[in-house]
Amino acid sequence: MAKLQLVTASKEARAPRVRHSQKPVAIVPQPATEPKDHFITRNGMTYAGSHLIIDLWEAEGLDDRSRIEEALIDAVHAAGATLLHIHLHSFTEGGGISGVAVLAESHISVHTWPERGYAAFDVFMCGDAEPRKALSVFKTAFNPGRIVIGEHKRGVL
Amino acid sequence: MAKLQLVTASKEARAPRVRHSQKPVAIVPQPATEPKDHFITRNGMTYAGSHLIIDLWEAEGLDDRSRIEEALIDAVHAAGATLLHIHLHSFTEGGGISGVAVLAESHISVHTWPERGYAAFDVFMCGDAEPRKALSVFKTAFNPGRIVIGEHKRGVL
């Protein structure tokens, strides 16, 4: 099913922490009439899309709902994807946040544990979107000391 | 990061197709005050939760929004999880559907390509929920000829 790839990035190697939000964001009215999740063929392989499993450690701002929402939206833009719906849920004060962004190309989700400096993202994008471009947005937004990435090619024919 | 596990199931081996919806469903009012996504320790390993990457092939009903919504809700119940928010999006008539269920324990998502008989689920559950119990719900709901499952342990300490 999947190519599993592990990548780590040290705190020293990351880019300077500059926020560059592209808000405000227009969410496409529903129903969207054209899907953007067509199968793709790359390097001789035909599949639905790439699903990145991203763990951030030693990360900041994981109890900051607006920072998380902004990062999700910025990641959608960076990847060239189309936002259809976004929802965030805050747990107890200072506790974790869950967020999902439904896209014309699939979704991004995040769940955070601020007390552990840990955030669990997944970025699944089909068609012509570029899910790896979300990574630099997450690095900038949450300043992680360490990132671990797994990748699944979904729907390989 | 992850244990990757592949499992396939043949069409012959599946359970009889009996629907057993547990609707109506009460969605917990927001904000939920207590997170249910605490880290767990099993077999000497401490981690946030299990994230299942589930591909269904030769599946039925993938353009049926109500069937998909019902399956998501039934899967939440089967796993012993708590539904906070659910959202489905239909693309063009007869086309695919995207759905997300945000849980107190993380999330379930699905994206379908009816024209290929293909559905891409992911089920991420933390704490005491049992994400593998969602599988029998998906088998019953969509009658797949083949299932491929990958598993990531998320947030391993």
Short mmCIF file of C-alpha atoms in Angstrom, two decimals:
data_model
loop_
_atom_site.label_atom_id
_atom_site.label_comp_id
_atom_site.label_asym_id
_atom_site.label_seq_id
_atom_site.Cartn_x
_atom_site.Cartn_y
_atom_site.Cartn_z
CA MET A 1 0.00 0.00 0.00
CA ALA A 2 2.44 2.53 1.07
CA LYS A 3 5.85 3.96 0.96
CA LEU A 4 6.84 4.78 4.50
CA GLN A 5 9.41 7.49 4.81
CA LEU A 6 10.83 8.95 7.97
CA VAL A 7 12.38 12.38 8.03
CA THR A 8 13.66 14.29 11.02
CA ALA A 9 14.55 17.94 11.16
CA SER A 10 16.63 19.49 13.90
CA LYS A 11 15.64 22.72 15.61
CA GLU A 12 18.79 24.34 14.23
CA ALA A 13 17.90 23.53 10.65
CA ARG A 14 14.55 25.21 10.48
CA ALA A 15 13.67 28.44 8.74
CA PRO A 16 13.27 31.71 10.70
CA ARG A 17 9.92 32.04 12.38
CA VAL A 18 7.98 34.52 10.29
CA ARG A 19 4.20 34.40 10.13
CA HIS A 20 2.70 35.13 6.75
CA SER A 21 -1.00 34.58 6.96
CA GLN A 22 -3.06 34.85 3.83
CA LYS A 23 -6.31 35.55 5.60
CA PRO A 24 -9.11 36.37 5.03
CA VAL A 25 -10.11 33.13 3.38
CA ALA A 26 -13.08 32.51 1.14
CA ILE A 27 -14.53 29.06 1.73
CA VAL A 28 -15.99 27.67 -1.47
CA PRO A 29 -19.81 27.60 -1.29
CA GLN A 30 -21.25 24.11 -1.04
CA PRO A 31 -21.82 22.01 -2.94
CA ALA A 32 -18.64 22.41 -4.96
CA THR A 33 -19.50 21.22 -8.42
CA GLU A 34 -16.16 19.89 -9.57
CA PRO A 35 -14.00 17.51 -7.55
CA LYS A 36 -10.27 18.16 -7.58
CA ASP A 37 -9.37 14.76 -6.28
CA HIS A 38 -8.73 12.99 -9.56
CA PHE A 39 -6.17 10.20 -9.60
CA ILE A 40 -2.69 11.18 -10.71
CA THR A 41 0.12 9.41 -12.53
CA ARG A 42 3.67 10.22 -11.45
CA ASN A 43 6.86 8.28 -12.13
CA GLY A 44 4.82 5.55 -13.75
CA MET A 45 2.55 5.08 -10.69
CA THR A 46 -1.18 5.90 -10.76
CA TYR A 47 -2.78 6.67 -7.38
CA ALA A 48 -5.29 8.86 -5.58
CA GLY A 49 -2.88 11.03 -3.65
CA SER A 50 -0.28 11.38 -0.92
CA HIS A 51 -1.19 11.08 2.76
CA LEU A 52 1.42 12.57 5.08
CA ILE A 53 1.48 11.57 8.75
CA ILE A 54 3.32 14.36 10.56
CA ASP A 55 4.39 14.42 14.21
CA LEU A 56 5.71 17.68 15.68
CA TRP A 57 7.61 17.52 18.98
CA GLU A 58 8.89 20.30 21.25
CA ALA A 59 6.37 22.52 19.50
CA GLU A 60 4.90 25.86 20.65
CA GLY A 61 1.45 27.39 20.55
CA LEU A 62 -0.42 24.11 20.64
CA ASP A 63 -3.16 25.53 22.90
CA ASP A 64 -3.63 28.59 20.67
CA ARG A 65 -6.76 28.00 18.65
CA SER A 66 -6.36 30.98 16.35
CA ARG A 67 -2.74 30.09 15.61
CA ILE A 68 -3.79 26.55 14.73
CA GLU A 69 -6.67 27.71 12.53
CA GLU A 70 -4.38 30.15 10.75
CA ALA A 71 -1.78 27.42 10.20
CA LEU A 72 -4.37 25.06 8.71
CA ILE A 73 -5.59 27.75 6.33
CA ASP A 74 -2.06 28.79 5.39
CA ALA A 75 -1.16 25.14 4.77
CA VAL A 76 -4.13 24.74 2.42
CA HIS A 77 -2.96 27.79 0.47
CA ALA A 78 0.68 26.72 0.43
CA ALA A 79 -0.26 23.35 -1.00
CA GLY A 80 -2.43 24.89 -3.69
CA ALA A 81 -5.55 23.21 -2.31
CA THR A 82 -9.16 24.40 -1.95
CA LEU A 83 -10.79 24.78 1.48
CA LEU A 84 -14.41 23.59 1.72
CA HIS A 85 -14.98 23.42 5.50
CA ILE A 86 -12.96 24.00 8.65
CA HIS A 87 -13.78 23.07 12.24
CA LEU A 88 -11.79 23.40 15.44
CA HIS A 89 -12.58 22.07 18.89
CA SER A 90 -10.94 23.26 22.12
CA PHE A 91 -10.75 20.95 25.10
CA THR A 92 -10.24 22.24 28.64
CA GLU A 93 -8.48 25.58 29.20
CA GLY A 94 -4.83 25.23 28.24
CA GLY A 95 -5.58 21.76 26.91
CA GLY A 96 -5.39 20.33 23.44
CA ILE A 97 -7.15 21.39 20.27
CA SER A 98 -8.49 19.28 17.44
CA GLY A 99 -8.97 20.71 13.98
CA VAL A 100 -10.02 19.45 10.56
CA ALA A 101 -10.02 21.16 7.19
CA VAL A 102 -12.05 19.43 4.48
CA LEU A 103 -10.62 20.15 1.04
CA ALA A 104 -11.67 19.62 -2.54
CA GLU A 105 -8.48 17.52 -2.60
CA SER A 106 -9.16 15.57 0.68
CA HIS A 107 -8.26 16.94 4.18
CA ILE A 108 -5.85 18.18 6.82
CA SER A 109 -6.31 17.28 10.50
CA VAL A 110 -4.48 18.18 13.68
CA HIS A 111 -4.68 17.09 17.31
CA THR A 112 -2.47 18.74 19.91
CA TRP A 113 -1.17 17.89 23.39
CA PRO A 114 0.34 21.18 24.61
CA GLU A 115 1.49 19.62 27.88
CA ARG A 116 3.75 17.33 25.88
CA GLY A 117 4.71 19.77 23.12
CA TYR A 118 3.22 17.25 20.69
CA ALA A 119 1.02 17.77 17.65
CA ALA A 120 -0.27 15.02 15.35
CA PHE A 121 -1.07 16.26 11.83
CA ASP A 122 -2.18 14.41 8.76
CA VAL A 123 -2.29 15.95 5.32
CA PHE A 124 -4.04 13.97 2.59
CA MET A 125 -4.15 15.62 -0.81
CA CYS A 126 -5.14 14.31 -4.22
CA GLY A 127 -4.96 15.68 -7.73
CA ASP A 128 -2.53 18.49 -8.38
CA ALA A 129 -2.11 19.75 -4.79
CA GLU A 130 1.33 19.56 -3.17
CA PRO A 131 0.91 18.35 0.44
CA ARG A 132 4.61 18.62 1.33
CA LYS A 133 4.33 22.39 0.99
CA ALA A 134 2.30 22.33 4.22
CA LEU A 135 5.42 21.38 6.17
CA SER A 136 7.11 24.76 6.05
CA VAL A 137 3.88 26.36 7.27
CA PHE A 138 3.77 24.04 10.30
CA LYS A 139 7.46 24.67 11.04
CA THR A 140 6.92 28.41 10.97
CA ALA A 141 3.72 28.31 13.01
CA PHE A 142 4.76 25.90 15.79
CA ASN A 143 8.55 26.07 15.90
CA PRO A 144 9.03 22.35 16.50
CA GLY A 145 12.32 20.94 17.75
CA ARG A 146 11.73 17.71 15.87
CA ILE A 147 9.49 16.56 13.03
CA VAL A 148 8.75 12.98 12.02
CA ILE A 149 7.00 12.35 8.71
CA GLY A 150 5.45 9.22 7.26
CA GLU A 151 3.96 9.04 3.78
CA HIS A 152 1.34 6.75 2.30
CA LYS A 153 0.49 6.73 -1.35
CA ARG A 154 -3.27 6.18 -1.21
CA GLY A 155 -5.27 4.26 -3.78
CA VAL A 156 -2.38 2.88 -5.79
CA LEU A 157 -3.74 1.14 -8.90
CA MET B 1 7.44 6.46 14.56
CA ALA B 2 5.25 3.78 13.34
CA LYS B 3 4.49 0.18 13.00
CA LEU B 4 3.28 -0.46 9.49
CA GLN B 5 1.03 -3.40 9.12
CA LEU B 6 -0.69 -4.65 6.02
CA VAL B 7 -3.76 -6.81 6.17
CA THR B 8 -5.94 -7.99 3.32
CA ALA B 9 -9.34 -9.55 3.53
CA SER B 10 -10.98 -11.51 0.75
CA LYS B 11 -14.57 -10.97 -0.29
CA GLU B 12 -15.41 -14.50 0.76
CA ALA B 13 -14.17 -14.01 4.29
CA ARG B 14 -16.33 -11.09 5.28
CA ALA B 15 -19.33 -11.15 7.59
CA PRO B 16 -22.89 -11.17 6.24
CA ARG B 17 -24.07 -7.74 5.24
CA VAL B 18 -26.45 -6.65 7.98
CA ARG B 19 -26.95 -2.96 8.76
CA HIS B 20 -27.30 -2.11 12.42
CA SER B 21 -27.41 1.63 12.76
CA GLN B 22 -27.46 3.13 16.20
CA LYS B 23 -29.07 6.39 15.11
CA PRO B 24 -30.22 8.84 16.32
CA VAL B 25 -26.96 10.20 17.59
CA ALA B 26 -26.46 12.83 20.24
CA ILE B 27 -23.46 15.00 19.45
CA VAL B 28 -21.80 16.22 22.64
CA PRO B 29 -22.43 19.96 23.11
CA GLN B 30 -19.31 22.08 22.65
CA PRO B 31 -17.07 22.78 24.37
CA ALA B 32 -16.54 19.31 25.76
CA THR B 33 -14.88 19.88 29.11
CA GLU B 34 -12.83 16.74 29.43
CA PRO B 35 -10.54 15.42 26.72
CA LYS B 36 -10.54 11.68 26.18
CA ASP B 37 -7.31 11.69 24.25
CA HIS B 38 -4.90 10.93 27.06
CA PHE B 39 -1.73 8.99 26.24
CA ILE B 40 -1.89 5.26 26.84
CA THR B 41 0.62 2.61 27.85
CA ARG B 42 0.25 -0.82 26.26
CA ASN B 43 2.80 -3.62 26.07
CA GLY B 44 5.39 -1.33 27.63
CA MET B 45 4.91 1.41 24.99
CA THR B 46 3.50 4.85 25.84
CA TYR B 47 1.89 6.74 22.95
CA ALA B 48 -0.98 9.01 21.98
CA GLY B 49 -3.03 6.53 19.98
CA SER B 50 -3.39 4.34 16.91
CA HIS B 51 -3.91 5.81 13.46
CA LEU B 52 -5.34 3.34 10.96
CA ILE B 53 -4.99 4.02 7.22
CA ILE B 54 -7.70 1.95 5.56
CA ASP B 55 -8.23 1.44 1.82
CA LEU B 56 -11.42 -0.28 0.64
CA TRP B 57 -11.52 -1.60 -2.93
CA GLU B 58 -14.41 -3.07 -4.96
CA ALA B 59 -16.69 -1.32 -2.48
CA GLU B 60 -20.37 -0.39 -2.85
CA GLY B 61 -22.44 2.63 -1.91
CA LEU B 62 -19.60 5.12 -2.16
CA ASP B 63 -21.82 7.81 -3.67
CA ASP B 64 -24.49 7.35 -0.98
CA ARG B 65 -24.09 10.21 1.46
CA SER B 66 -26.51 8.88 4.06
CA ARG B 67 -24.88 5.44 4.02
CA ILE B 68 -21.47 7.04 4.54
CA GLU B 69 -22.70 9.28 7.35
CA GLU B 70 -24.37 6.31 9.04
CA ALA B 71 -21.17 4.25 8.73
CA LEU B 72 -19.08 7.01 10.27
CA ILE B 73 -21.46 7.30 13.21
CA ASP B 74 -21.70 3.53 13.66
CA ALA B 75 -17.90 3.30 13.56
CA VAL B 76 -17.61 5.91 16.31
CA HIS B 77 -20.01 3.90 18.45
CA ALA B 78 -18.34 0.57 17.69
CA ALA B 79 -14.97 1.95 18.75
CA GLY B 80 -16.38 3.35 22.00
CA ALA B 81 -15.54 6.90 20.96
CA THR B 82 -17.35 10.22 21.41
CA LEU B 83 -18.63 12.22 18.42
CA LEU B 84 -18.13 15.99 18.63
CA HIS B 85 -18.73 17.14 15.05
CA ILE B 86 -19.51 15.54 11.70
CA HIS B 87 -19.38 17.03 8.23
CA LEU B 88 -19.92 15.50 4.79
CA HIS B 89 -19.39 17.04 1.40
CA SER B 90 -20.82 15.68 -1.87
CA PHE B 91 -19.08 16.40 -5.12
CA THR B 92 -20.87 16.16 -8.50
CA GLU B 93 -23.88 13.88 -8.88
CA GLY B 94 -22.76 10.28 -8.63
CA GLY B 95 -19.30 11.46 -7.70
CA GLY B 96 -17.29 11.09 -4.56
CA ILE B 97 -18.04 12.12 -1.02
CA SER B 98 -15.71 13.42 1.66
CA GLY B 99 -16.56 13.11 5.33
CA VAL B 100 -14.92 13.87 8.66
CA ALA B 101 -15.99 13.03 12.19
CA VAL B 102 -14.17 14.94 14.93
CA LEU B 103 -14.02 12.90 18.13
CA ALA B 104 -13.05 13.51 21.72
CA GLU B 105 -10.47 10.82 20.91
CA SER B 106 -9.27 12.34 17.53
CA HIS B 107 -11.05 11.73 14.19
CA ILE B 108 -12.31 9.54 11.36
CA SER B 109 -12.18 10.69 7.76
CA VAL B 110 -13.30 9.20 4.45
CA HIS B 111 -12.93 10.14 0.80
CA THR B 112 -14.60 8.06 -1.88
CA TRP B 113 -14.18 7.49 -5.60
CA PRO B 114 -17.33 5.54 -6.59
CA GLU B 115 -16.21 5.21 -10.20
CA ARG B 116 -13.23 3.18 -9.00
CA GLY B 117 -14.94 1.38 -6.11
CA TYR B 118 -12.33 2.94 -3.87
CA ALA B 119 -12.67 4.55 -0.43
CA ALA B 120 -9.81 6.00 1.63
CA PHE B 121 -10.52 6.02 5.37
CA ASP B 122 -8.37 7.01 8.27
CA VAL B 123 -9.29 6.31 11.88
CA PHE B 124 -7.17 7.98 14.55
CA MET B 125 -8.20 7.27 18.13
CA CYS B 126 -6.50 7.96 21.43
CA GLY B 127 -7.16 7.01 25.02
CA ASP B 128 -9.36 4.01 25.63
CA ALA B 129 -11.13 3.89 22.25
CA GLU B 130 -10.64 0.84 20.02
CA PRO B 131 -10.19 2.01 16.41
CA ARG B 132 -9.96 -1.50 14.92
CA LYS B 133 -13.61 -2.02 15.86
CA ALA B 134 -14.48 0.44 13.08
CA LEU B 135 -13.37 -2.11 10.49
CA SER B 136 -16.34 -4.44 10.81
CA VAL B 137 -18.66 -1.45 10.41
CA PHE B 138 -16.97 -0.45 7.15
CA LYS B 139 -17.08 -4.04 5.88
CA THR B 140 -20.79 -4.26 6.60
CA ALA B 141 -21.59 -0.85 5.15
CA PHE B 142 -19.58 -0.98 1.91
CA ASN B 143 -19.12 -4.67 1.17
CA PRO B 144 -15.52 -4.31 -0.07
CA GLY B 145 -13.83 -7.03 -2.06
CA ARG B 146 -10.46 -6.09 -0.60
CA ILE B 147 -9.22 -4.09 2.38
CA VAL B 148 -5.69 -2.82 2.97
CA ILE B 149 -4.80 -1.49 6.40
CA GLY B 150 -1.77 0.40 7.63
CA GLU B 151 -1.23 1.38 11.24
CA HIS B 152 0.79 4.15 12.82
CA LYS B 153 1.32 4.45 16.53
CA ARG B 154 1.18 8.23 16.98
CA GLY B 155 3.15 10.17 19.56
CA VAL B 156 5.34 7.34 20.78
CA LEU B 157 7.36 8.56 23.81
#
